[in-house]
Short mmCIF file of C-alpha atoms in Angstrom, two decimals:
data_model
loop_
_atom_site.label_atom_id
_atom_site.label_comp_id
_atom_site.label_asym_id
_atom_site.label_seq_id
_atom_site.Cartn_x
_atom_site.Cartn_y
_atom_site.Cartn_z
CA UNK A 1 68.13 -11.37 -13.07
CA UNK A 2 67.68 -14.26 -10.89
CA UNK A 3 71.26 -15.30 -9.58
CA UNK A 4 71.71 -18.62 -6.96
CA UNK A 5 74.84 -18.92 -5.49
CA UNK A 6 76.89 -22.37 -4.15
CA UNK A 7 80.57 -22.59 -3.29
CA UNK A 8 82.06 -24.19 -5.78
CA UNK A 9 85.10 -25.23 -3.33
CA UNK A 10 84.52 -29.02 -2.36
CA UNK A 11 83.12 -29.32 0.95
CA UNK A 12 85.69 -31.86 2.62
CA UNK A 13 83.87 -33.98 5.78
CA UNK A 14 84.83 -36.54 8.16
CA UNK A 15 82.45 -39.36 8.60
CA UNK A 16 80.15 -39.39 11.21
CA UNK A 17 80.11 -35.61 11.41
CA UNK A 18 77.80 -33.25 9.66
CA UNK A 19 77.84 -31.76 6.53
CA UNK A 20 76.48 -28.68 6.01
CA UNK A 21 76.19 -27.05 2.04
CA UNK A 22 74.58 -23.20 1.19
CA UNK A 23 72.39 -21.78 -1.25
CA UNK A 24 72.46 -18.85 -1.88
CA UNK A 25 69.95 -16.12 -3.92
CA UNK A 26 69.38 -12.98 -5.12
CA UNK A 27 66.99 -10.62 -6.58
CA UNK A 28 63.88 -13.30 -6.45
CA UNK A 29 61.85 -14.10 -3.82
CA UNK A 30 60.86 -17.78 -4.69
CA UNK A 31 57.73 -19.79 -3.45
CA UNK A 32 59.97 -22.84 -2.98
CA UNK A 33 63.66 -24.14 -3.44
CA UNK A 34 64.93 -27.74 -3.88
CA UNK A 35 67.87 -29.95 -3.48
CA UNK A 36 69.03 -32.50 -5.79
CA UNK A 37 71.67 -35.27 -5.56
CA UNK A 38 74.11 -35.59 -8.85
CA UNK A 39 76.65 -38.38 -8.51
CA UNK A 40 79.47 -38.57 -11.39
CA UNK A 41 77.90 -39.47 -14.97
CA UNK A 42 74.31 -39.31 -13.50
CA UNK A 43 71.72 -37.54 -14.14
CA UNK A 44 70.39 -34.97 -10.77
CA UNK A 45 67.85 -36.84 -8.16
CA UNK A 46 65.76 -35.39 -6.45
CA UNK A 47 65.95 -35.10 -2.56
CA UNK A 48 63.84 -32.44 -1.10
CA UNK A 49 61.36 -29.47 -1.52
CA UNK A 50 61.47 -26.30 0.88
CA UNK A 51 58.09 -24.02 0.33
CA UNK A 52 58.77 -19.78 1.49
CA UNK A 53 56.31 -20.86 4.25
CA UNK A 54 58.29 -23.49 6.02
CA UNK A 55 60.96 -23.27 7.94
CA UNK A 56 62.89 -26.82 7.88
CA UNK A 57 61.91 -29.60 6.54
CA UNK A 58 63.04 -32.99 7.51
CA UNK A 59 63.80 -36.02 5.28
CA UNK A 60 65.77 -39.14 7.18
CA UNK A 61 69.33 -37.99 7.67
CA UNK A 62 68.59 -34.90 5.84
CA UNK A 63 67.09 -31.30 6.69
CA UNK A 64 66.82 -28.26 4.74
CA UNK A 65 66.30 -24.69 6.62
CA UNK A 66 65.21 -21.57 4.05
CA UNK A 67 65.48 -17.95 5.63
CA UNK A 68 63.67 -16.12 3.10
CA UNK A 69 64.94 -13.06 5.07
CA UNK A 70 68.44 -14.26 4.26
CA UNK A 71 67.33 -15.36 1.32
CA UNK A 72 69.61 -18.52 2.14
CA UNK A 73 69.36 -22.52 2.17
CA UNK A 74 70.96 -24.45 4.57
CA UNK A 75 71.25 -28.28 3.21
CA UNK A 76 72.45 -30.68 6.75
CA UNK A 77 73.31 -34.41 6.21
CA UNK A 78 73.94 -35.83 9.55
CA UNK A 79 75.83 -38.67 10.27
CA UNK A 80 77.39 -38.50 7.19
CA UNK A 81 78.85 -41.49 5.62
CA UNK A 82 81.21 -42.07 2.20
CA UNK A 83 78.38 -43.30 0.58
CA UNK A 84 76.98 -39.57 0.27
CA UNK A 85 80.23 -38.32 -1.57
CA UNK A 86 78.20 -36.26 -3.98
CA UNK A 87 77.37 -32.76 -6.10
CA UNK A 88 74.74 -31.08 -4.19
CA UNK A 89 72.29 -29.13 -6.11
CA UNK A 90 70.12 -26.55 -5.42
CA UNK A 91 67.35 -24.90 -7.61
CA UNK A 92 64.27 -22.41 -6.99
CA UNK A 93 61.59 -21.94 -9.05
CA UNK A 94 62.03 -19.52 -11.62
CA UNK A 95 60.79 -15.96 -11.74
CA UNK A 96 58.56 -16.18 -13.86
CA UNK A 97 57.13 -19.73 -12.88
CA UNK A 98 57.60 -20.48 -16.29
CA UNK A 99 58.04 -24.45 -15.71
CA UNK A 100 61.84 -23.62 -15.41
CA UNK A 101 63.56 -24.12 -12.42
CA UNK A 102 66.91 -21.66 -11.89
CA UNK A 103 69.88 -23.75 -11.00
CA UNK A 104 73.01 -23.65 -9.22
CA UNK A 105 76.38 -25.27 -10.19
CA UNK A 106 76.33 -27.49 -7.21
CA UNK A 107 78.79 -27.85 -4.04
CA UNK A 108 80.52 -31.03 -4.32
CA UNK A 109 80.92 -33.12 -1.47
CA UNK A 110 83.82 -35.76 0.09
CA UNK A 111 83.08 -37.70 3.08
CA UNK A 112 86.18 -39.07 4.17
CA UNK A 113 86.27 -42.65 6.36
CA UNK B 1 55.61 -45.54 -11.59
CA UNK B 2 57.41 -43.29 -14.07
CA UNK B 3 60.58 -43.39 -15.76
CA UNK B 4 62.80 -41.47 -18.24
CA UNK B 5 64.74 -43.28 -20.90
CA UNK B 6 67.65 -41.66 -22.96
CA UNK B 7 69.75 -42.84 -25.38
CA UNK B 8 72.51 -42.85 -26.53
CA UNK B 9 74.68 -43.05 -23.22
CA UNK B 10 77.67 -42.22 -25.21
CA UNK B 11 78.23 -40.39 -28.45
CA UNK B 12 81.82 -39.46 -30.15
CA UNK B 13 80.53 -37.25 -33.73
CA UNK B 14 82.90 -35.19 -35.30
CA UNK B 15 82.62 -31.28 -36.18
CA UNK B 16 79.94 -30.96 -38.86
CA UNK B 17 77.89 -34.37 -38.38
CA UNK B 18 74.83 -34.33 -37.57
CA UNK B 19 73.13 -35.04 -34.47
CA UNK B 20 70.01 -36.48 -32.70
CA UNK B 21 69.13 -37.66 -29.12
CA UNK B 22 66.03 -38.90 -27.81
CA UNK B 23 64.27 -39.23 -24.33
CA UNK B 24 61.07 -40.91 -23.87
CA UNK B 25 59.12 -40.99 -20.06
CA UNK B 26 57.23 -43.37 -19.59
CA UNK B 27 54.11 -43.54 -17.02
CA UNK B 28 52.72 -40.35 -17.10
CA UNK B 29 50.57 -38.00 -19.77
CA UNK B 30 51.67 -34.49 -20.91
CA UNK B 31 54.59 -33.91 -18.93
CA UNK B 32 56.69 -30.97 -18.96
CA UNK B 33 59.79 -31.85 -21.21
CA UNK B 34 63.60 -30.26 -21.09
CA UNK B 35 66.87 -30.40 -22.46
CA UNK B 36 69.74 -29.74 -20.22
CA UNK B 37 73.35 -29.41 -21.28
CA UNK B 38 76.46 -29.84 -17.92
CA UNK B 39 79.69 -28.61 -19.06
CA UNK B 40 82.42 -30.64 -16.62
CA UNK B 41 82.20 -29.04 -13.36
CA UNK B 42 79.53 -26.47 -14.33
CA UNK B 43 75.86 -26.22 -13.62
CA UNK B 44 72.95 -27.12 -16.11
CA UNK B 45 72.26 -25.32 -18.72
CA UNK B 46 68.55 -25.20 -20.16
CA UNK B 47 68.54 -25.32 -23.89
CA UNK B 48 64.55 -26.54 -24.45
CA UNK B 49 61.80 -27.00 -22.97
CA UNK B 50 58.17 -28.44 -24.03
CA UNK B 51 54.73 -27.90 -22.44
CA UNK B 52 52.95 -29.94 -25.16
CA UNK B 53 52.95 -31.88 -28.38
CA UNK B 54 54.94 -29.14 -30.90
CA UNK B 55 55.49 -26.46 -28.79
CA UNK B 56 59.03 -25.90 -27.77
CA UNK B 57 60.60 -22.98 -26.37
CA UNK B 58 64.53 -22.35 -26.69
CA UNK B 59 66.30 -20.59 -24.17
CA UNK B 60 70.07 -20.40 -25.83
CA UNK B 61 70.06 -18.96 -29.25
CA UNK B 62 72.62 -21.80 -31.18
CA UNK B 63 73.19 -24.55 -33.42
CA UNK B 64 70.78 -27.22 -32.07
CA UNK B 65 66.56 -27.68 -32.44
CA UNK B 66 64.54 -30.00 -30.57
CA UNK B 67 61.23 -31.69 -31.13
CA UNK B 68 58.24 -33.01 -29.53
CA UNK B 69 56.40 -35.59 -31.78
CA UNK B 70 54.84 -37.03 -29.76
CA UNK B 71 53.74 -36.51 -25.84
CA UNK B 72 56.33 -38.14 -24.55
CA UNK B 73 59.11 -37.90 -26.76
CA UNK B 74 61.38 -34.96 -26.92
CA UNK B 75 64.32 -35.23 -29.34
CA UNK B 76 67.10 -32.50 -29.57
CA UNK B 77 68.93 -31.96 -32.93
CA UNK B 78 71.99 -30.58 -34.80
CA UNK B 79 72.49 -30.25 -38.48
CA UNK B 80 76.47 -29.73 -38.03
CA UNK B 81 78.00 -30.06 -34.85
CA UNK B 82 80.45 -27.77 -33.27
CA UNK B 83 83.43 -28.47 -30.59
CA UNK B 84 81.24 -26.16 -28.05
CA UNK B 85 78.93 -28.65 -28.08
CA UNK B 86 80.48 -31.06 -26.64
CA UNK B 87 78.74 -31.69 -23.18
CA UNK B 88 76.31 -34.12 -21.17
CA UNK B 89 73.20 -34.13 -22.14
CA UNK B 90 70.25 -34.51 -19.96
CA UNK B 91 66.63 -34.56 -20.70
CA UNK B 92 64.06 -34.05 -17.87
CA UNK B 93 60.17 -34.32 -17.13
CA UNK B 94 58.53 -31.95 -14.33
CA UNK B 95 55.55 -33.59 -12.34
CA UNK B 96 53.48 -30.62 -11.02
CA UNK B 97 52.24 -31.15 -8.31
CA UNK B 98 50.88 -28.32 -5.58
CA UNK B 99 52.11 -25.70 -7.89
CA UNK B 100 55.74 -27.36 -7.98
CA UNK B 101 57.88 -28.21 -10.82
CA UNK B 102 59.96 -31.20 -9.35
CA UNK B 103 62.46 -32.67 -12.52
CA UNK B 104 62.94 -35.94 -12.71
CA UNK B 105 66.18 -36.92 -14.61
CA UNK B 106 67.17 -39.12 -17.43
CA UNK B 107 70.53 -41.24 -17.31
CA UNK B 108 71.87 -38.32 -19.59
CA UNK B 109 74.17 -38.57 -23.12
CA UNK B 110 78.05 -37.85 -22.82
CA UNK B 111 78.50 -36.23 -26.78
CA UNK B 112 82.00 -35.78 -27.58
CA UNK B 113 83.06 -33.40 -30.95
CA UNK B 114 85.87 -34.07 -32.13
#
C-alpha cells in the first residue's frame, strides 16, 4: 500500500534562516505531490503542486524539489519568519487516482524570533 | 470565487446522541466532496467521499453515514455516537483541474463525546 512519510519531530528554526521539511513515499510512483499549510484549529490550505515531470517549483518564499528517483519532497521556506509557525502537509495523489489524495501526518514547524 | 462553509464549529454530544454536520461550497458545480476526521496530532483520516448527487463512497467501515442531497451539500451522520469519535471534522471540495485533485478546506467541526 501507498505509505508517505514526515517526521513527526517539530522542526525547530531560527528566523531569518531556512526551513527545510521532507516527504517521504513508498511503493507509488505519483503523477504529482502537494503541500498544504494547517495552522491550529484550521482547516489545511493549500500552498503548492509538484507534477513527476518538474523538478522545483517556485512559489514566493517557497520551493518544492520532487526526486522521483528518491521518491522524496523537499519543502524550503526561506527567510523564514514566526508568522509561518505551522503543520506542514504533504499529500500525493492516490494510487488509484480515485479523487483521493494520500496524506501525511504533517511536520510541525516553530520559527523562533 | 469559491468557498466552503461548515457548521457547527464546535459540538460537545454525549455517547449515544445522535449526530449531523453539514458543509455546503459555494461557487462552483459538481465538485468532488469529502469528509475528513484529525485526531490531535495525527494526520487526516478520509471517512467519505462524493463524486455526485447520492453517490458516496466510505472508506472506514464504522458508526457514521454521510449524504449528498444535493450538489453541494454533503452531510455526515451518526445514529449513536461513540467516545472514538471524538475528533475534528473537516469537509473538503477538489477542483480538478489538469488532471489534479487540489482540496480546498472547510473551517472544520471540533465534536467532543463525552
Amino acid at each position: 500500500s501507498q505509505k508517505i512519510e514526515q517526521n513527526s519531530e517539530a522542526l525547530n528554526i531560527q528566523e531569518g534562516k531556512t526551513a527545510t521539511l521532507t516527504c517521504n513515499y513508498t511503493n507509488y510512483s505519483p503523477a504529482y505531490l502537494q503541500w498544504y499549510r494547517q495552522d491550529p484549529g484550521r482547516g489545511p490550505v493549500f500552498l503548492l503542486l509538484i507534477r513527476e515531470n518538474e523538478k522545483e517549483k517556485r512559489k514566493e518564499r517557497l520551493k518544492v524539489t520532487f526526486d522521483t528517483t528518491l521518491k522524496q519532497s523537499l519543502f524550503h521556506i526561506t527567510a523564514s519568519q514566526p508568522a509561518d509557525s505551522a503543520t506542514y502537509l504533504c499529500a500525493l495523489e492516490g494510487m488509484d487516482s480515485n479523487y483521493q489524495l494520500i496524506w501525511g501526518a504533517g511536520t510541525k514547524l516553530i520559527i523562533k524570533p | 470565487s469559491q468557498t466552503i462553509h461548515q457548521w457547527p464549529a464546535t459540538l460537545v454530544q454525549p455517547v449515544g446522541s445522535p449526530l449531523s454536520l453539514e458543509c455546503t461550497v459555494e461557487g462552483t458545480s459538481n465538485p468532488n466532496l469529502y469528509w475528513y476526521r484529525q485526531a490531535a496530532g495525527r494526520g487526516l483520516q478520509l471517512l467519505f467521499y462524493s463524486v455526485g448527487i447520492g453517490q458516496i463512497s466510505s472508506e472506514v467501515p464504522q458508526n457514521l453515514s454521510a449524504s449528498r442531497p444535493q450538489d453541494r451539500q454533503f452531510i455526515l451522520s451518526s445514529k449513536k455516537l461513540l467516545l472514538s469519535d471524538s475528533g475534528f471534522y473537516l469537509c473538503a471540495w477538489t477542483s480538478r483541474v489538469g488532471g489534479t485533485d487540489t482540496q480546498y478546506f472547510g473551517p472544520g467541526t471540533r465534536l467532543t463525546v463525552l
